[in-house]
mmCIF file of N, CA and C in Angstrom:
data_model
loop_
_atom_site.group_PDB
_atom_site.id
_atom_site.type_symbol
_atom_site.label_atom_id
_atom_site.label_comp_id
_atom_site.label_asym_id
_atom_site.label_seq_id
_atom_site.Cartn_x
_atom_site.Cartn_y
_atom_site.Cartn_z
ATOM 1 N N THR A 1 0.838 -1.192 0.000
ATOM 2 C CA THR A 1 0.000 0.000 0.000
ATOM 3 C C THR A 1 0.876 1.245 0.000
ATOM 4 N N HIS A 2 0.268 2.318 -0.399
ATOM 5 C CA HIS A 2 1.010 3.569 -0.519
ATOM 6 C C HIS A 2 0.649 4.579 0.560
ATOM 7 N N GLY A 3 -0.362 4.312 1.362
ATOM 8 C CA GLY A 3 -0.767 5.274 2.376
ATOM 9 C C GLY A 3 -1.426 6.493 1.759
ATOM 10 N N SER A 4 -1.476 7.548 2.507
ATOM 11 C CA SER A 4 -2.096 8.793 2.060
ATOM 12 C C SER A 4 -1.205 9.473 1.011
ATOM 13 N N MET A 5 -1.838 9.969 -0.053
ATOM 14 C CA MET A 5 -1.078 10.617 -1.125
ATOM 15 C C MET A 5 -1.752 11.913 -1.549
ATOM 16 N N LYS A 6 -0.936 12.810 -2.067
ATOM 17 C CA LYS A 6 -1.477 13.990 -2.733
ATOM 18 C C LYS A 6 -1.979 13.538 -4.096
ATOM 19 N N GLN A 7 -2.868 14.328 -4.696
ATOM 20 C CA GLN A 7 -3.425 13.943 -5.996
ATOM 21 C C GLN A 7 -2.335 13.751 -7.039
ATOM 22 N N SER A 8 -1.344 14.605 -7.058
ATOM 23 C CA SER A 8 -0.272 14.483 -8.053
ATOM 24 C C SER A 8 0.504 13.173 -7.865
ATOM 25 N N GLU A 9 0.735 12.769 -6.608
ATOM 26 C CA GLU A 9 1.430 11.504 -6.335
ATOM 27 C C GLU A 9 0.570 10.322 -6.756
ATOM 28 N N TYR A 10 -0.716 10.428 -6.496
ATOM 29 C CA TYR A 10 -1.663 9.373 -6.864
ATOM 30 C C TYR A 10 -1.666 9.174 -8.379
ATOM 31 N N LEU A 11 -1.764 10.265 -9.121
ATOM 32 C CA LEU A 11 -1.795 10.184 -10.582
ATOM 33 C C LEU A 11 -0.474 9.672 -11.141
ATOM 34 N N GLU A 12 0.634 10.055 -10.526
ATOM 35 C CA GLU A 12 1.939 9.560 -10.964
ATOM 36 C C GLU A 12 2.021 8.038 -10.774
ATOM 37 N N THR A 13 1.539 7.557 -9.653
ATOM 38 C CA THR A 13 1.520 6.115 -9.389
ATOM 39 C C THR A 13 0.560 5.420 -10.352
ATOM 40 N N PHE A 14 -0.618 5.985 -10.537
ATOM 41 C CA PHE A 14 -1.617 5.410 -11.443
ATOM 42 C C PHE A 14 -1.061 5.271 -12.854
ATOM 43 N N ASN A 15 -0.343 6.265 -13.324
ATOM 44 C CA ASN A 15 0.183 6.252 -14.693
ATOM 45 C C ASN A 15 1.203 5.149 -14.933
ATOM 46 N N LYS A 16 1.708 4.536 -13.892
ATOM 47 C CA LYS A 16 2.651 3.424 -14.020
ATOM 48 C C LYS A 16 1.930 2.077 -14.119
ATOM 49 N N CYS A 17 0.625 2.079 -13.907
ATOM 50 C CA CYS A 17 -0.149 0.837 -13.866
ATOM 51 C C CYS A 17 -0.545 0.357 -15.259
ATOM 52 N N THR A 18 -0.641 -0.958 -15.400
ATOM 53 C CA THR A 18 -1.085 -1.589 -16.639
ATOM 54 C C THR A 18 -2.491 -2.134 -16.487
ATOM 55 N N ILE A 19 -2.816 -2.588 -15.280
ATOM 56 C CA ILE A 19 -4.124 -3.169 -14.991
ATOM 57 C C ILE A 19 -4.402 -2.987 -13.500
ATOM 58 N N TRP A 20 -5.667 -2.879 -13.152
ATOM 59 C CA TRP A 20 -6.074 -2.768 -11.753
ATOM 60 C C TRP A 20 -6.566 -4.134 -11.300
ATOM 61 N N ILE A 21 -6.032 -4.621 -10.203
ATOM 62 C CA ILE A 21 -6.469 -5.899 -9.651
ATOM 63 C C ILE A 21 -7.389 -5.612 -8.479
ATOM 64 N N GLY A 22 -8.632 -6.061 -8.623
ATOM 65 C CA GLY A 22 -9.626 -5.841 -7.575
ATOM 66 C C GLY A 22 -9.404 -6.783 -6.401
ATOM 67 N N SER A 23 -10.319 -6.760 -5.477
ATOM 68 C CA SER A 23 -10.242 -7.606 -4.292
ATOM 69 C C SER A 23 -10.121 -9.080 -4.689
ATOM 70 N N LEU A 24 -9.199 -9.779 -4.061
ATOM 71 C CA LEU A 24 -8.983 -11.187 -4.380
ATOM 72 C C LEU A 24 -9.606 -12.130 -3.354
ATOM 73 N N ALA A 25 -10.140 -11.591 -2.270
ATOM 74 C CA ALA A 25 -10.633 -12.457 -1.193
ATOM 75 C C ALA A 25 -12.012 -12.063 -0.682
ATOM 76 N N SER A 26 -12.868 -11.593 -1.559
ATOM 77 C CA SER A 26 -14.224 -11.217 -1.139
ATOM 78 C C SER A 26 -14.980 -12.398 -0.546
ATOM 79 N N TYR A 27 -14.637 -13.590 -1.021
ATOM 80 C CA TYR A 27 -15.309 -14.784 -0.524
ATOM 81 C C TYR A 27 -15.113 -14.946 0.990
ATOM 82 N N ARG A 28 -14.026 -14.405 1.533
ATOM 83 C CA ARG A 28 -13.781 -14.504 2.978
ATOM 84 C C ARG A 28 -14.836 -13.759 3.775
ATOM 85 N N LYS A 29 -15.432 -12.758 3.142
ATOM 86 C CA LYS A 29 -16.517 -12.003 3.780
ATOM 87 C C LYS A 29 -17.873 -12.581 3.408
ATOM 88 N N GLY A 30 -17.856 -13.673 2.658
ATOM 89 C CA GLY A 30 -19.103 -14.282 2.221
ATOM 90 C C GLY A 30 -19.709 -13.594 1.013
ATOM 91 N N LEU A 31 -18.923 -12.808 0.293
ATOM 92 C CA LEU A 31 -19.427 -12.061 -0.860
ATOM 93 C C LEU A 31 -19.104 -12.784 -2.164
ATOM 94 N N ALA A 32 -20.089 -12.873 -3.031
ATOM 95 C CA ALA A 32 -19.878 -13.410 -4.371
ATOM 96 C C ALA A 32 -19.946 -12.281 -5.393
ATOM 97 N N ASP A 33 -20.616 -11.193 -5.036
ATOM 98 C CA ASP A 33 -20.794 -10.022 -5.901
ATOM 99 C C ASP A 33 -20.273 -8.793 -5.173
ATOM 100 N N GLU A 34 -19.799 -7.829 -5.960
ATOM 101 C CA GLU A 34 -19.375 -6.543 -5.408
ATOM 102 C C GLU A 34 -19.685 -5.447 -6.405
ATOM 103 N N CYS A 35 -19.593 -4.227 -5.947
ATOM 104 C CA CYS A 35 -19.768 -3.056 -6.795
ATOM 105 C C CYS A 35 -18.892 -1.950 -6.206
ATOM 106 N N ALA A 36 -17.575 -2.122 -6.296
ATOM 107 C CA ALA A 36 -16.618 -1.228 -5.640
ATOM 108 C C ALA A 36 -16.411 0.063 -6.423
ATOM 109 N N LEU A 37 -16.385 1.160 -5.719
ATOM 110 C CA LEU A 37 -16.191 2.469 -6.337
ATOM 111 C C LEU A 37 -14.819 2.587 -7.000
ATOM 112 N N ASN A 38 -13.794 1.996 -6.399
ATOM 113 C CA ASN A 38 -12.462 2.132 -7.004
ATOM 114 C C ASN A 38 -12.376 1.458 -8.372
ATOM 115 N N ILE A 39 -13.192 0.441 -8.613
ATOM 116 C CA ILE A 39 -13.233 -0.188 -9.936
ATOM 117 C C ILE A 39 -13.752 0.813 -10.960
ATOM 118 N N ARG A 40 -14.814 1.547 -10.614
ATOM 119 C CA ARG A 40 -15.349 2.578 -11.508
ATOM 120 C C ARG A 40 -14.318 3.650 -11.806
ATOM 121 N N GLU A 41 -13.584 4.040 -10.755
ATOM 122 C CA GLU A 41 -12.567 5.074 -10.923
ATOM 123 C C GLU A 41 -11.485 4.613 -11.901
ATOM 124 N N MET A 42 -11.015 3.391 -11.762
ATOM 125 C CA MET A 42 -9.973 2.878 -12.658
ATOM 126 C C MET A 42 -10.484 2.767 -14.090
ATOM 127 N N LEU A 43 -11.697 2.265 -14.257
ATOM 128 C CA LEU A 43 -12.279 2.163 -15.599
ATOM 129 C C LEU A 43 -12.460 3.543 -16.222
ATOM 130 N N ALA A 44 -12.890 4.519 -15.425
ATOM 131 C CA ALA A 44 -13.079 5.886 -15.928
ATOM 132 C C ALA A 44 -11.754 6.499 -16.367
ATOM 133 N N MET A 45 -10.659 6.055 -15.754
ATOM 134 C CA MET A 45 -9.340 6.575 -16.109
ATOM 135 C C MET A 45 -8.687 5.751 -17.229
ATOM 136 N N GLY A 46 -9.431 4.767 -17.754
ATOM 137 C CA GLY A 46 -8.958 4.001 -18.900
ATOM 138 C C GLY A 46 -8.157 2.759 -18.573
ATOM 139 N N LEU A 47 -8.167 2.330 -17.329
ATOM 140 C CA LEU A 47 -7.391 1.164 -16.924
ATOM 141 C C LEU A 47 -8.275 -0.076 -16.901
ATOM 142 N N PRO A 48 -7.872 -1.160 -17.570
ATOM 143 C CA PRO A 48 -8.653 -2.397 -17.493
ATOM 144 C C PRO A 48 -8.531 -2.995 -16.090
ATOM 145 N N VAL A 49 -9.470 -3.856 -15.729
ATOM 146 C CA VAL A 49 -9.490 -4.428 -14.383
ATOM 147 C C VAL A 49 -9.512 -5.951 -14.425
ATOM 148 N N PHE A 50 -8.935 -6.555 -13.390
ATOM 149 C CA PHE A 50 -9.007 -7.999 -13.179
ATOM 150 C C PHE A 50 -9.812 -8.215 -11.911
ATOM 151 N N LEU A 51 -10.907 -8.951 -12.028
ATOM 152 C CA LEU A 51 -11.781 -9.211 -10.882
ATOM 153 C C LEU A 51 -12.022 -10.707 -10.743
ATOM 154 N N VAL A 52 -12.001 -11.196 -9.523
ATOM 155 C CA VAL A 52 -12.310 -12.606 -9.297
ATOM 156 C C VAL A 52 -13.765 -12.791 -8.886
ATOM 157 N N HIS A 53 -14.452 -11.692 -8.629
ATOM 158 C CA HIS A 53 -15.858 -11.744 -8.246
ATOM 159 C C HIS A 53 -16.714 -11.122 -9.350
ATOM 160 N N LYS A 54 -17.995 -11.333 -9.276
ATOM 161 C CA LYS A 54 -18.933 -10.709 -10.221
ATOM 162 C C LYS A 54 -19.166 -9.270 -9.774
ATOM 163 N N ASP A 55 -19.022 -8.345 -10.695
ATOM 164 C CA ASP A 55 -19.319 -6.939 -10.408
ATOM 165 C C ASP A 55 -20.714 -6.663 -10.930
ATOM 166 N N THR A 56 -21.624 -6.364 -10.036
ATOM 167 C CA THR A 56 -23.038 -6.224 -10.389
ATOM 168 C C THR A 56 -23.336 -5.018 -11.276
ATOM 169 N N ALA A 57 -22.414 -4.082 -11.378
ATOM 170 C CA ALA A 57 -22.655 -2.889 -12.192
ATOM 171 C C ALA A 57 -22.091 -3.011 -13.612
ATOM 172 N N LEU A 58 -21.359 -4.080 -13.889
ATOM 173 C CA LEU A 58 -20.765 -4.237 -15.213
ATOM 174 C C LEU A 58 -21.535 -5.270 -16.022
ATOM 175 N N PRO A 59 -21.673 -5.036 -17.329
ATOM 176 C CA PRO A 59 -22.295 -6.052 -18.187
ATOM 177 C C PRO A 59 -21.486 -7.349 -18.135
ATOM 178 N N ILE A 60 -22.123 -8.454 -18.401
ATOM 179 C CA ILE A 60 -21.475 -9.766 -18.303
ATOM 180 C C ILE A 60 -20.215 -9.856 -19.166
ATOM 181 N N HIS A 61 -20.267 -9.405 -20.388
ATOM 182 C CA HIS A 61 -19.116 -9.505 -21.290
ATOM 183 C C HIS A 61 -18.445 -8.146 -21.489
ATOM 184 N N PHE A 62 -18.267 -7.414 -20.424
ATOM 185 C CA PHE A 62 -17.643 -6.094 -20.476
ATOM 186 C C PHE A 62 -16.178 -6.258 -20.896
ATOM 187 N N PRO A 63 -15.761 -5.629 -22.002
ATOM 188 C CA PRO A 63 -14.432 -5.905 -22.567
ATOM 189 C C PRO A 63 -13.245 -5.454 -21.715
ATOM 190 N N PHE A 64 -13.439 -4.546 -20.776
ATOM 191 C CA PHE A 64 -12.318 -4.056 -19.962
ATOM 192 C C PHE A 64 -12.206 -4.783 -18.626
ATOM 193 N N ASN A 65 -12.993 -5.835 -18.458
ATOM 194 C CA ASN A 65 -12.955 -6.642 -17.244
ATOM 195 C C ASN A 65 -12.497 -8.049 -17.602
ATOM 196 N N PHE A 66 -11.431 -8.486 -16.966
ATOM 197 C CA PHE A 66 -10.907 -9.828 -17.197
ATOM 198 C C PHE A 66 -11.057 -10.618 -15.909
ATOM 199 N N SER A 67 -11.647 -11.786 -15.998
ATOM 200 C CA SER A 67 -11.849 -12.576 -14.779
ATOM 201 C C SER A 67 -11.621 -14.063 -15.007
ATOM 202 N N GLU A 68 -11.013 -14.413 -16.114
ATOM 203 C CA GLU A 68 -10.876 -15.825 -16.452
ATOM 204 C C GLU A 68 -9.447 -16.337 -16.355
ATOM 205 N N GLY A 69 -8.505 -15.492 -15.997
ATOM 206 C CA GLY A 69 -7.119 -15.931 -15.933
ATOM 207 C C GLY A 69 -6.833 -16.797 -14.729
ATOM 208 N N GLU A 70 -5.951 -17.734 -14.937
ATOM 209 C CA GLU A 70 -5.585 -18.614 -13.839
ATOM 210 C C GLU A 70 -4.190 -18.311 -13.309
ATOM 211 N N ASN A 71 -3.462 -17.451 -14.002
ATOM 212 C CA ASN A 71 -2.122 -17.104 -13.530
ATOM 213 C C ASN A 71 -1.762 -15.693 -13.992
ATOM 214 N N ILE A 72 -0.658 -15.197 -13.495
ATOM 215 C CA ILE A 72 -0.270 -13.817 -13.783
ATOM 216 C C ILE A 72 0.013 -13.600 -15.262
ATOM 217 N N SER A 73 0.490 -14.638 -15.977
ATOM 218 C CA SER A 73 0.746 -14.458 -17.417
ATOM 219 C C SER A 73 -0.538 -14.166 -18.175
ATOM 220 N N ASP A 74 -1.644 -14.838 -17.805
ATOM 221 C CA ASP A 74 -2.939 -14.571 -18.448
ATOM 222 C C ASP A 74 -3.377 -13.132 -18.199
ATOM 223 N N ILE A 75 -3.194 -12.675 -16.973
ATOM 224 C CA ILE A 75 -3.603 -11.314 -16.599
ATOM 225 C C ILE A 75 -2.761 -10.297 -17.361
ATOM 226 N N LEU A 76 -1.455 -10.496 -17.400
ATOM 227 C CA LEU A 76 -0.573 -9.563 -18.108
ATOM 228 C C LEU A 76 -0.821 -9.570 -19.612
ATOM 229 N N GLN A 77 -1.105 -10.721 -20.170
ATOM 230 C CA GLN A 77 -1.419 -10.798 -21.606
ATOM 231 C C GLN A 77 -2.671 -9.978 -21.905
ATOM 232 N N PHE A 78 -3.699 -10.093 -21.064
ATOM 233 C CA PHE A 78 -4.912 -9.298 -21.230
ATOM 234 C C PHE A 78 -4.592 -7.807 -21.111
ATOM 235 N N ALA A 79 -3.845 -7.439 -20.081
ATOM 236 C CA ALA A 79 -3.514 -6.023 -19.854
ATOM 237 C C ALA A 79 -2.751 -5.438 -21.038
ATOM 238 N N ASN A 80 -1.801 -6.183 -21.558
ATOM 239 C CA ASN A 80 -1.019 -5.701 -22.701
ATOM 240 C C ASN A 80 -1.871 -5.582 -23.958
ATOM 241 N N LYS A 81 -2.813 -6.494 -24.121
ATOM 242 C CA LYS A 81 -3.724 -6.444 -25.271
ATOM 243 C C LYS A 81 -4.601 -5.193 -25.196
ATOM 244 N N MET A 82 -4.974 -4.805 -23.975
ATOM 245 C CA MET A 82 -5.881 -3.661 -23.784
ATOM 246 C C MET A 82 -5.164 -2.317 -23.876
ATOM 247 N N SER A 83 -3.832 -2.308 -23.738
ATOM 248 C CA SER A 83 -3.134 -1.017 -23.746
ATOM 249 C C SER A 83 -2.729 -0.585 -25.138
#
């Protein structure tokens, strides 16, 4: 984690990203679905997302959401294809 940041620091860090990885352990809270605000923020800024849970606000075949990878190579291949 990066802790508290100024907006300029946040944007500088964001610009280094290739893909946003959402929560990986929602099931621990008993959740199968989520609708996280940070996912919307990343999508609005043009960053594709990797989610292991169903996002109730996104269409089923939303092209900027990848959820079928089984390893980091699959995720990176998707991210590179989207950039």
